[in-house]
mmCIF file of C-alpha atoms in Angstrom:
data_model
loop_
_atom_site.group_PDB
_atom_site.id
_atom_site.type_symbol
_atom_site.label_atom_id
_atom_site.label_comp_id
_atom_site.label_asym_id
_atom_site.label_seq_id
_atom_site.Cartn_x
_atom_site.Cartn_y
_atom_site.Cartn_z
ATOM 1 C CA MET A 279 0.000 0.000 0.000
ATOM 2 C CA LYS A 280 1.250 3.474 -0.897
ATOM 3 C CA ILE A 281 1.090 6.997 0.476
ATOM 4 C CA ALA A 282 -1.689 8.718 -1.454
ATOM 5 C CA ASP A 283 -1.433 12.199 0.036
ATOM 6 C CA ILE A 284 0.233 14.314 2.707
ATOM 7 C CA LYS A 285 -1.372 17.363 4.275
ATOM 8 C CA GLY A 286 0.099 19.763 6.791
ATOM 9 C CA TYR A 287 -1.353 22.632 8.803
ATOM 10 C CA GLU A 288 0.710 25.402 10.336
ATOM 11 C CA LEU A 289 -1.064 26.585 13.475
ATOM 12 C CA SER A 290 -0.893 29.593 15.761
ATOM 13 C CA ILE A 291 -2.454 28.598 19.075
ATOM 14 C CA PRO A 292 -2.670 30.941 22.087
ATOM 15 C CA SER A 293 -1.292 29.405 25.264
ATOM 16 C CA GLY A 294 -0.286 30.459 28.717
ATOM 17 C CA PRO A 295 3.173 32.061 28.968
ATOM 18 C CA TYR A 296 5.961 29.584 29.585
ATOM 19 C CA ASP A 297 9.607 30.171 30.423
ATOM 20 C CA TRP A 298 12.338 27.520 30.662
ATOM 21 C CA SER A 299 15.071 29.781 31.986
ATOM 22 C CA HIS A 300 15.449 33.528 32.341
ATOM 23 C CA THR A 301 18.786 33.255 30.512
ATOM 24 C CA ILE A 302 17.125 31.964 27.313
ATOM 25 C CA GLY A 303 14.732 34.787 26.540
ATOM 26 C CA PRO A 304 11.285 36.191 27.280
ATOM 27 C CA ALA A 305 8.350 33.958 28.110
ATOM 28 C CA ARG A 306 6.242 33.042 25.115
ATOM 29 C CA GLY A 307 2.445 32.949 24.941
ATOM 30 C CA LYS A 308 1.729 31.304 21.571
ATOM 31 C CA ARG A 309 2.465 27.934 20.014
ATOM 32 C CA ASN A 310 3.617 27.897 16.394
ATOM 33 C CA ALA A 311 2.427 24.299 16.008
ATOM 34 C CA PHE A 312 2.044 21.918 13.063
ATOM 35 C CA PHE A 313 -0.443 19.122 12.379
ATOM 36 C CA THR A 314 0.616 16.334 9.995
ATOM 37 C CA ARG A 315 -1.646 13.975 8.032
ATOM 38 C CA VAL A 316 -0.182 11.083 6.008
ATOM 39 C CA ILE A 317 -2.979 9.387 4.071
ATOM 40 C CA ALA A 318 -2.759 5.868 2.650
ATOM 41 C CA GLU A 319 -4.513 4.549 -0.444
ATOM 42 C CA ASP A 320 -7.154 2.827 1.692
ATOM 43 C CA GLY A 321 -7.995 6.099 3.464
ATOM 44 C CA THR A 322 -6.200 5.239 6.721
ATOM 45 C CA GLU A 323 -4.209 8.194 7.941
ATOM 46 C CA GLY A 324 -1.405 8.735 10.382
ATOM 47 C CA ASN A 325 -1.094 11.941 12.378
ATOM 48 C CA CYS A 326 1.429 13.904 14.365
ATOM 49 C CA ILE A 327 1.102 17.104 16.385
ATOM 50 C CA SER A 328 4.304 19.137 16.644
ATOM 51 C CA ILE A 329 4.081 21.777 19.358
ATOM 52 C CA GLU A 330 6.609 24.162 17.784
ATOM 53 C CA ARG A 331 8.480 25.153 14.588
ATOM 54 C CA GLY A 332 5.288 25.214 12.532
ATOM 55 C CA SER A 333 6.616 27.649 9.937
ATOM 56 C CA ILE A 334 9.816 25.613 9.473
ATOM 57 C CA LEU A 335 7.838 22.387 9.151
ATOM 58 C CA SER A 336 5.552 23.967 6.553
ATOM 59 C CA THR A 337 8.554 24.698 4.357
ATOM 60 C CA ILE A 338 10.128 21.268 4.861
ATOM 61 C CA PHE A 339 6.929 19.389 4.074
ATOM 62 C CA HIS A 340 6.202 21.503 1.002
ATOM 63 C CA ASN A 341 9.704 21.486 -0.489
ATOM 64 C CA THR A 342 11.160 18.145 0.616
ATOM 65 C CA ILE A 343 8.933 15.569 2.269
ATOM 66 C CA LYS A 344 5.787 15.658 0.141
ATOM 67 C CA PRO A 345 7.591 15.408 -3.254
ATOM 68 C CA LEU A 346 9.732 12.521 -1.973
ATOM 69 C CA ALA A 347 7.048 10.562 -0.132
ATOM 70 C CA ILE A 348 3.932 10.601 -2.316
ATOM 71 C CA GLY A 349 3.672 7.167 -3.924
ATOM 72 C CA ALA A 350 6.138 5.524 -1.523
ATOM 73 C CA GLY A 351 5.129 2.478 0.506
ATOM 74 C CA VAL A 352 3.461 3.306 3.798
ATOM 75 C CA HIS A 353 5.653 0.746 5.585
ATOM 76 C CA ASP A 354 8.950 1.914 4.045
ATOM 77 C CA ARG A 355 9.827 3.954 7.139
ATOM 78 C CA GLU A 356 13.523 3.097 7.269
ATOM 79 C CA ARG A 357 14.091 3.739 3.562
ATOM 80 C CA LEU A 358 12.283 7.074 3.717
ATOM 81 C CA TRP A 359 14.138 7.988 6.912
ATOM 82 C CA GLN A 360 17.487 7.264 5.258
ATOM 83 C CA GLN A 361 16.539 9.253 2.140
ATOM 84 C CA LEU A 362 15.571 12.249 4.229
ATOM 85 C CA LEU A 363 18.761 11.869 6.251
ATOM 86 C CA LYS A 364 20.742 12.421 3.051
ATOM 87 C CA VAL A 365 18.804 15.632 2.414
ATOM 88 C CA SER A 366 19.695 16.838 5.917
ATOM 89 C CA ARG A 367 23.324 17.177 4.793
ATOM 90 C CA SER A 368 22.375 20.551 3.321
ATOM 91 C CA GLU A 369 19.076 21.154 5.152
ATOM 92 C CA HIS A 370 19.798 20.668 8.862
ATOM 93 C CA TYR A 371 16.282 21.679 9.965
ATOM 94 C CA ASN A 372 15.061 18.648 8.043
ATOM 95 C CA PHE A 373 15.435 16.618 11.262
ATOM 96 C CA PHE A 374 12.305 18.312 12.622
ATOM 97 C CA GLY A 375 10.349 17.468 9.484
ATOM 98 C CA MET A 376 11.665 13.912 9.564
ATOM 99 C CA GLY A 377 10.347 13.608 13.105
ATOM 100 C CA ALA A 378 6.771 14.668 12.366
ATOM 101 C CA PHE A 379 6.581 12.594 9.171
ATOM 102 C CA ASP A 380 8.075 9.518 10.852
ATOM 103 C CA VAL A 381 5.644 9.661 13.791
ATOM 104 C CA ALA A 382 2.712 9.911 11.372
ATOM 105 C CA LEU A 383 3.979 6.838 9.490
ATOM 106 C CA TRP A 384 4.228 4.849 12.744
ATOM 107 C CA ASP A 385 0.730 5.983 13.748
ATOM 108 C CA LEU A 386 -0.653 4.905 10.370
ATOM 109 C CA ALA A 387 0.992 1.481 10.506
ATOM 110 C CA ALA A 388 -0.205 0.797 14.053
ATOM 111 C CA LYS A 389 -3.747 1.810 13.101
ATOM 112 C CA GLN A 390 -3.698 -0.609 10.177
ATOM 113 C CA ALA A 391 -2.479 -3.319 12.562
ATOM 114 C CA LYS A 392 -5.234 -2.316 15.035
ATOM 115 C CA LEU A 393 -2.688 -2.006 17.845
ATOM 116 C CA PRO A 394 -1.713 0.796 20.244
ATOM 117 C CA LEU A 395 1.540 2.258 18.982
ATOM 118 C CA TYR A 396 3.645 1.044 21.920
ATOM 119 C CA LYS A 397 2.428 -2.512 21.299
ATOM 120 C CA TYR A 398 3.202 -2.181 17.590
ATOM 121 C CA ILE A 399 6.739 -0.917 18.257
ATOM 122 C CA GLY A 400 7.326 -3.588 20.911
ATOM 123 C CA ALA A 401 6.237 -2.902 24.484
ATOM 124 C CA TYR A 402 8.452 -3.318 27.532
ATOM 125 C CA ARG A 403 5.819 -1.993 29.969
ATOM 126 C CA ASP A 404 2.290 -0.589 29.844
ATOM 127 C CA LYS A 405 2.757 2.325 32.262
ATOM 128 C CA ILE A 406 5.630 4.513 33.384
ATOM 129 C CA LEU A 407 6.408 6.847 36.266
ATOM 130 C CA ALA A 408 6.130 10.519 35.387
ATOM 131 C CA TYR A 409 7.988 13.480 36.784
ATOM 132 C CA ALA A 410 6.561 16.983 36.902
ATOM 133 C CA SER A 411 8.770 19.222 34.772
ATOM 134 C CA THR A 412 8.416 22.831 35.882
ATOM 135 C CA PHE A 413 8.583 26.121 34.100
ATOM 136 C CA THR A 414 10.799 28.829 35.606
ATOM 137 C CA PHE A 415 9.201 30.787 38.466
ATOM 138 C CA ASP A 416 10.115 34.242 39.677
ATOM 139 C CA SER A 417 10.436 33.460 43.390
ATOM 140 C CA ILE A 418 11.621 30.699 45.684
ATOM 141 C CA GLU A 419 8.191 30.710 47.325
ATOM 142 C CA ALA A 420 6.558 29.997 43.961
ATOM 143 C CA TYR A 421 8.844 27.003 43.471
ATOM 144 C CA GLN A 422 7.962 25.641 46.908
ATOM 145 C CA GLU A 423 4.212 26.169 46.527
ATOM 146 C CA ASN A 424 4.029 24.669 43.049
ATOM 147 C CA CYS A 425 6.196 21.675 43.900
ATOM 148 C CA LYS A 426 4.079 20.841 46.918
ATOM 149 C CA LYS A 427 1.034 21.061 44.644
ATOM 150 C CA TYR A 428 2.603 18.611 42.158
ATOM 151 C CA VAL A 429 3.243 16.127 44.963
ATOM 152 C CA LYS A 430 -0.413 16.349 45.995
ATOM 153 C CA GLN A 431 -1.379 15.670 42.366
ATOM 154 C CA GLY A 432 0.442 12.343 42.543
ATOM 155 C CA TYR A 433 3.919 13.049 41.157
ATOM 156 C CA LYS A 434 6.714 11.199 42.920
ATOM 157 C CA ALA A 435 9.459 13.139 41.125
ATOM 158 C CA ILE A 436 9.990 16.753 40.002
ATOM 159 C CA LYS A 437 12.468 18.324 37.606
ATOM 160 C CA LEU A 438 13.275 21.985 38.162
ATOM 161 C CA HIS A 439 13.955 24.497 35.404
ATOM 162 C CA VAL A 440 15.751 27.372 37.079
ATOM 163 C CA HIS A 441 17.254 30.794 36.385
ATOM 164 C CA GLY A 442 20.703 29.831 35.145
ATOM 165 C CA ILE A 443 22.301 31.886 37.948
ATOM 166 C CA PRO A 444 24.292 29.475 40.164
ATOM 167 C CA ASP A 445 23.733 31.050 43.578
ATOM 168 C CA VAL A 446 20.025 31.588 42.910
ATOM 169 C CA ASP A 447 19.633 28.073 41.547
ATOM 170 C CA ILE A 448 21.293 26.517 44.594
ATOM 171 C CA GLU A 449 18.890 28.349 46.897
ATOM 172 C CA ILE A 450 15.925 27.172 44.818
ATOM 173 C CA CYS A 451 17.096 23.558 45.012
ATOM 174 C CA ARG A 452 17.597 23.754 48.778
ATOM 175 C CA ALA A 453 14.177 25.329 49.274
ATOM 176 C CA VAL A 454 12.365 22.764 47.134
ATOM 177 C CA ARG A 455 14.086 19.862 48.884
ATOM 178 C CA GLU A 456 12.963 21.302 52.202
ATOM 179 C CA ALA A 457 9.407 21.801 50.887
ATOM 180 C CA VAL A 458 8.827 18.309 49.439
ATOM 181 C CA GLY A 459 10.896 16.252 51.870
ATOM 182 C CA PRO A 460 13.480 13.506 51.344
ATOM 183 C CA ASP A 461 11.301 10.926 49.566
ATOM 184 C CA ILE A 462 10.452 12.884 46.413
ATOM 185 C CA LYS A 463 12.970 12.442 43.598
ATOM 186 C CA LEU A 464 14.378 15.742 42.330
ATOM 187 C CA MET A 465 16.267 16.598 39.146
ATOM 188 C CA LEU A 466 17.759 19.857 37.904
ATOM 189 C CA ASP A 467 17.864 21.146 34.307
ATOM 190 C CA VAL A 468 19.842 24.347 33.773
ATOM 191 C CA SER A 469 19.541 24.416 29.953
ATOM 192 C CA GLY A 470 23.296 24.697 29.438
ATOM 193 C CA ALA A 471 23.592 27.957 31.362
ATOM 194 C CA TYR A 472 26.806 27.354 33.367
ATOM 195 C CA ASP A 473 30.529 27.440 32.753
ATOM 196 C CA GLN A 474 32.651 24.545 34.007
ATOM 197 C CA MET A 475 33.542 26.050 37.371
ATOM 198 C CA ASN A 476 29.953 26.873 38.306
ATOM 199 C CA ALA A 477 28.633 23.601 36.887
ATOM 200 C CA LEU A 478 30.954 21.732 39.255
ATOM 201 C CA ARG A 479 29.976 23.904 42.219
ATOM 202 C CA VAL A 480 26.247 23.435 41.659
ATOM 203 C CA GLY A 481 26.703 19.712 41.021
ATOM 204 C CA ARG A 482 28.357 19.228 44.410
ATOM 205 C CA GLU A 483 25.445 20.981 46.099
ATOM 206 C CA LEU A 484 22.986 18.714 44.262
ATOM 207 C CA GLU A 485 24.859 15.683 45.588
ATOM 208 C CA LYS A 486 24.360 16.958 49.145
ATOM 209 C CA LEU A 487 20.639 17.404 48.424
ATOM 210 C CA ASN A 488 20.357 13.877 46.982
ATOM 211 C CA PHE A 489 19.167 14.947 43.521
ATOM 212 C CA LEU A 490 18.566 12.101 41.085
ATOM 213 C CA TRP A 491 20.252 13.663 38.046
ATOM 214 C CA TYR A 492 21.802 16.874 36.718
ATOM 215 C CA GLU A 493 20.701 17.840 33.225
ATOM 216 C CA GLU A 494 22.572 19.893 30.640
ATOM 217 C CA PRO A 495 24.902 21.685 33.100
ATOM 218 C CA LEU A 496 26.979 22.749 30.079
ATOM 219 C CA ARG A 497 26.030 23.142 26.439
ATOM 220 C CA ASP A 498 25.972 19.800 24.653
ATOM 221 C CA PHE A 499 28.680 20.844 22.188
ATOM 222 C CA ASP A 500 31.179 21.095 25.085
ATOM 223 C CA LEU A 501 32.122 17.425 24.992
ATOM 224 C CA HIS A 502 35.436 17.994 26.764
ATOM 225 C CA GLY A 503 33.860 20.018 29.576
ATOM 226 C CA LEU A 504 31.092 17.480 30.107
ATOM 227 C CA LYS A 505 33.603 14.640 30.208
ATOM 228 C CA GLN A 506 35.639 16.417 32.893
ATOM 229 C CA LEU A 507 32.510 17.225 34.885
ATOM 230 C CA ASN A 508 31.257 13.659 34.610
ATOM 231 C CA ARG A 509 34.551 12.408 36.054
ATOM 232 C CA LYS A 510 34.432 14.759 39.043
ATOM 233 C CA LEU A 511 30.799 14.349 40.118
ATOM 234 C CA GLU A 512 28.939 11.387 41.601
ATOM 235 C CA ILE A 513 25.505 12.625 40.540
ATOM 236 C CA PRO A 514 24.532 11.243 37.095
ATOM 237 C CA LEU A 515 24.649 13.759 34.277
ATOM 238 C CA CYS A 516 21.943 13.789 31.618
ATOM 239 C CA THR A 517 23.201 15.088 28.265
ATOM 240 C CA ALA A 518 22.812 15.075 24.466
ATOM 241 C CA GLU A 519 19.297 16.526 24.285
ATOM 242 C CA GLN A 520 20.581 19.262 21.983
ATOM 243 C CA ALA A 521 23.294 17.203 20.302
ATOM 244 C CA SER A 522 23.288 17.754 16.553
ATOM 245 C CA ASP A 523 23.181 14.919 14.003
ATOM 246 C CA ILE A 524 20.571 12.887 15.892
ATOM 247 C CA ASN A 525 21.785 9.379 16.819
ATOM 248 C CA PHE A 526 25.260 10.064 15.420
ATOM 249 C CA GLY A 527 25.671 13.102 17.676
ATOM 250 C CA VAL A 528 24.532 11.084 20.680
ATOM 251 C CA ALA A 529 27.077 8.395 19.763
ATOM 252 C CA ASN A 530 29.798 11.044 20.063
ATOM 253 C CA HIS A 531 28.592 11.881 23.565
ATOM 254 C CA ILE A 532 28.799 8.212 24.508
ATOM 255 C CA LEU A 533 32.270 7.959 22.955
ATOM 256 C CA HIS A 534 33.453 10.977 24.971
ATOM 257 C CA GLU A 535 31.867 9.682 28.209
ATOM 258 C CA THR A 536 29.917 12.855 28.877
ATOM 259 C CA SER A 537 27.292 11.197 31.077
ATOM 260 C CA SER A 538 25.594 8.039 32.264
ATOM 261 C CA MET A 539 22.287 8.891 30.608
ATOM 262 C CA VAL A 540 21.178 10.587 27.407
ATOM 263 C CA HIS A 541 18.079 12.654 26.769
ATOM 264 C CA ALA A 542 16.215 12.442 23.477
ATOM 265 C CA SER A 543 12.864 13.107 21.831
ATOM 266 C CA TRP A 544 11.196 12.228 18.568
ATOM 267 C CA ALA A 545 10.771 15.921 17.769
ATOM 268 C CA MET A 546 14.503 16.749 17.772
ATOM 269 C CA LYS A 547 15.942 13.341 16.882
ATOM 270 C CA ALA A 548 14.150 12.623 13.581
ATOM 271 C CA GLY A 549 11.128 10.758 14.822
ATOM 272 C CA ILE A 550 10.432 7.519 16.621
ATOM 273 C CA THR A 551 12.871 5.810 14.268
ATOM 274 C CA GLY A 552 15.678 8.167 15.325
ATOM 275 C CA LEU A 553 14.726 7.992 18.998
ATOM 276 C CA MET A 554 14.748 4.190 19.049
ATOM 277 C CA LYS A 555 18.164 4.143 17.321
ATOM 278 C CA ILE A 556 19.454 6.343 20.153
ATOM 279 C CA ALA A 557 17.857 4.164 22.838
ATOM 280 C CA HIS A 558 19.411 1.004 21.400
ATOM 281 C CA THR A 559 22.831 2.642 21.082
ATOM 282 C CA ALA A 560 22.695 3.835 24.701
ATOM 283 C CA GLU A 561 21.589 0.390 25.880
ATOM 284 C CA SER A 562 24.534 -1.205 24.088
ATOM 285 C CA PHE A 563 26.891 0.901 26.222
ATOM 286 C CA GLY A 564 24.995 0.430 29.472
ATOM 287 C CA LEU A 565 23.522 3.946 29.507
ATOM 288 C CA SER A 566 19.913 4.889 30.102
ATOM 289 C CA CYS A 567 17.870 6.851 27.577
ATOM 290 C CA GLN A 568 15.405 9.266 29.122
ATOM 291 C CA VAL A 569 12.672 10.601 26.837
ATOM 292 C CA LEU A 570 12.357 14.365 26.621
ATOM 293 C CA HIS A 571 8.846 15.806 26.875
ATOM 294 C CA SER A 572 7.254 14.921 23.571
ATOM 295 C CA GLU A 573 3.590 14.521 24.330
ATOM 296 C CA ILE A 574 1.652 11.387 23.402
ATOM 297 C CA PRO A 575 4.235 9.936 20.955
ATOM 298 C CA GLY A 576 6.808 10.252 23.743
ATOM 299 C CA ILE A 577 4.622 8.272 26.135
ATOM 300 C CA HIS A 578 4.346 5.410 23.655
ATOM 301 C CA THR A 579 8.098 5.309 23.018
ATOM 302 C CA SER A 580 8.879 5.522 26.746
ATOM 303 C CA LEU A 581 6.945 2.300 27.178
ATOM 304 C CA CYS A 582 9.238 0.587 24.639
ATOM 305 C CA ILE A 583 12.609 1.651 26.090
ATOM 306 C CA LYS A 584 13.738 -0.528 28.990
ATOM 307 C CA SER A 585 16.256 1.988 30.351
ATOM 308 C CA CYS A 586 13.785 4.904 30.399
ATOM 309 C CA THR A 587 12.799 5.298 34.039
ATOM 310 C CA TYR A 588 10.514 8.352 33.828
ATOM 311 C CA PHE A 589 8.361 10.259 31.377
ATOM 312 C CA GLU A 590 8.764 14.038 31.440
ATOM 313 C CA SER A 591 5.343 15.579 32.072
ATOM 314 C CA ILE A 592 5.277 19.340 31.581
ATOM 315 C CA VAL A 593 3.216 21.053 34.274
ATOM 316 C CA PRO A 594 0.650 22.437 34.006
ATOM 317 C CA GLU A 595 -0.294 19.453 31.823
ATOM 318 C CA GLU A 596 -2.516 21.490 29.512
ATOM 319 C CA ALA A 597 0.427 23.636 28.390
ATOM 320 C CA PHE A 598 1.409 21.318 25.526
ATOM 321 C CA HIS A 599 -1.826 19.339 25.203
ATOM 322 C CA LEU A 600 -2.825 20.687 21.796
ATOM 323 C CA CYS A 601 -5.378 19.848 19.089
ATOM 324 C CA VAL A 602 -6.845 16.792 20.821
ATOM 325 C CA LYS A 603 -9.965 15.955 22.799
ATOM 326 C CA ASN A 604 -8.109 13.326 24.817
ATOM 327 C CA PRO A 605 -8.270 13.923 28.578
ATOM 328 C CA LEU A 606 -5.174 15.416 30.153
ATOM 329 C CA ILE A 607 -2.611 12.728 30.907
ATOM 330 C CA VAL A 608 -1.934 12.895 34.634
ATOM 331 C CA PRO A 609 -0.391 10.425 37.109
ATOM 332 C CA ASP A 610 -2.451 7.848 38.935
ATOM 333 C CA SER A 611 -2.268 7.406 42.711
ATOM 334 C CA GLU A 612 1.089 5.598 42.380
ATOM 335 C CA GLY A 613 2.649 8.226 40.130
ATOM 336 C CA TYR A 614 2.295 6.313 36.839
ATOM 337 C CA ILE A 615 0.895 7.589 33.551
ATOM 338 C CA HIS A 616 -0.801 5.469 30.916
ATOM 339 C CA PRO A 617 -1.050 5.890 27.126
ATOM 340 C CA PRO A 618 -4.355 6.787 25.461
ATOM 341 C CA GLU A 619 -6.541 3.865 24.492
ATOM 342 C CA GLY A 620 -7.156 2.969 20.872
ATOM 343 C CA PRO A 621 -5.037 2.022 17.854
ATOM 344 C CA GLY A 622 -1.970 4.000 16.855
ATOM 345 C CA LEU A 623 -1.232 7.020 19.005
ATOM 346 C CA GLY A 624 -4.826 7.029 20.219
ATOM 347 C CA LEU A 625 -5.312 10.686 19.258
ATOM 348 C CA ASP A 626 -8.836 12.087 19.283
ATOM 349 C CA ILE A 627 -8.268 15.046 16.961
ATOM 350 C CA ASP A 628 -10.050 18.311 17.758
ATOM 351 C CA TRP A 629 -10.761 19.592 14.259
ATOM 352 C CA ASP A 630 -12.350 22.791 15.557
ATOM 353 C CA VAL A 631 -8.999 23.854 17.040
ATOM 354 C CA ILE A 632 -7.177 23.040 13.799
ATOM 355 C CA ASP A 633 -9.757 24.804 11.605
ATOM 356 C CA ASN A 634 -9.814 27.895 13.821
ATOM 357 C CA HIS A 635 -6.035 28.282 14.196
ATOM 358 C CA THR A 636 -4.613 27.302 10.803
ATOM 359 C CA VAL A 637 -2.184 29.883 9.414
ATOM 360 C CA GLN A 638 -1.500 27.999 6.208
ATOM 361 C CA GLU A 639 -2.275 24.566 4.798
ATOM 362 C CA ILE A 640 0.179 22.465 2.806
#
């Protein structure tokens, strides 16, 4: 069976302001999203919702993906992935387009097989612990209040996004540990804001506070710095989220011993195909692969990766829950989340949102 058509919708969707780190830039209040439809000859279609880079994806789908893919076999995911990888030699942003297209192909195939996507890929589990992944708050009190609220909601772990200012960040971490107590797992993500000296200083404080991992203390291109930091600290580092060249860039991190765990998502690592290549490479070297927040496709892939111990749940949960009627995915009483029911991704598309917020249609 062949791909009969591909449609894409660039979306502009109002959302609450969100801020990862005050060092990155101003908080944003709109999502430049993209909705992908890959339609097979029998009318079955696969979908993907990308929460950002809608204008870039519009260009990639129009210029590159649609001309290459129309008429190709719906199950030729690896061949199409490799063809698009060649194009990325001169069009680096193509990785984002590869991701959305690849997820839609997996969704289509699982629907035709009448299986939930994680079962179609190959399930390791049917639920996974989630951690609440915070935005950046203006005050220490706001961190404490919100983190206590997340614990009441059922989360057994919390990852903090902070200001990127070492002394401020240390105080936030101390205050949150005091607020939630010793039994809640805590992680810190500083979005590559530190230099080596401050990264080491903060890391040693995190060890005293019994944090579970330390994410992107340096920029991912600083392989030498990360290797030195990894040697000096006991706390596990989590790296490679922003590594270029998808699974090949992650392989360089493993080669340079930058961490004991890697972070990856379908959105930045060329789809489920790229993400699973990374997970298998990490497993071969005894490293864990944690899945970066990537909405419903990320939940399905988390259930297929043995070494993935948590799913990253952005809080508030509605922040990235776009274009679907599915209920918000929140932890149960034991802190686990479950994938949507139904074949494929299990998406219940909200066409009113897509129709009302489409900027352009491919």
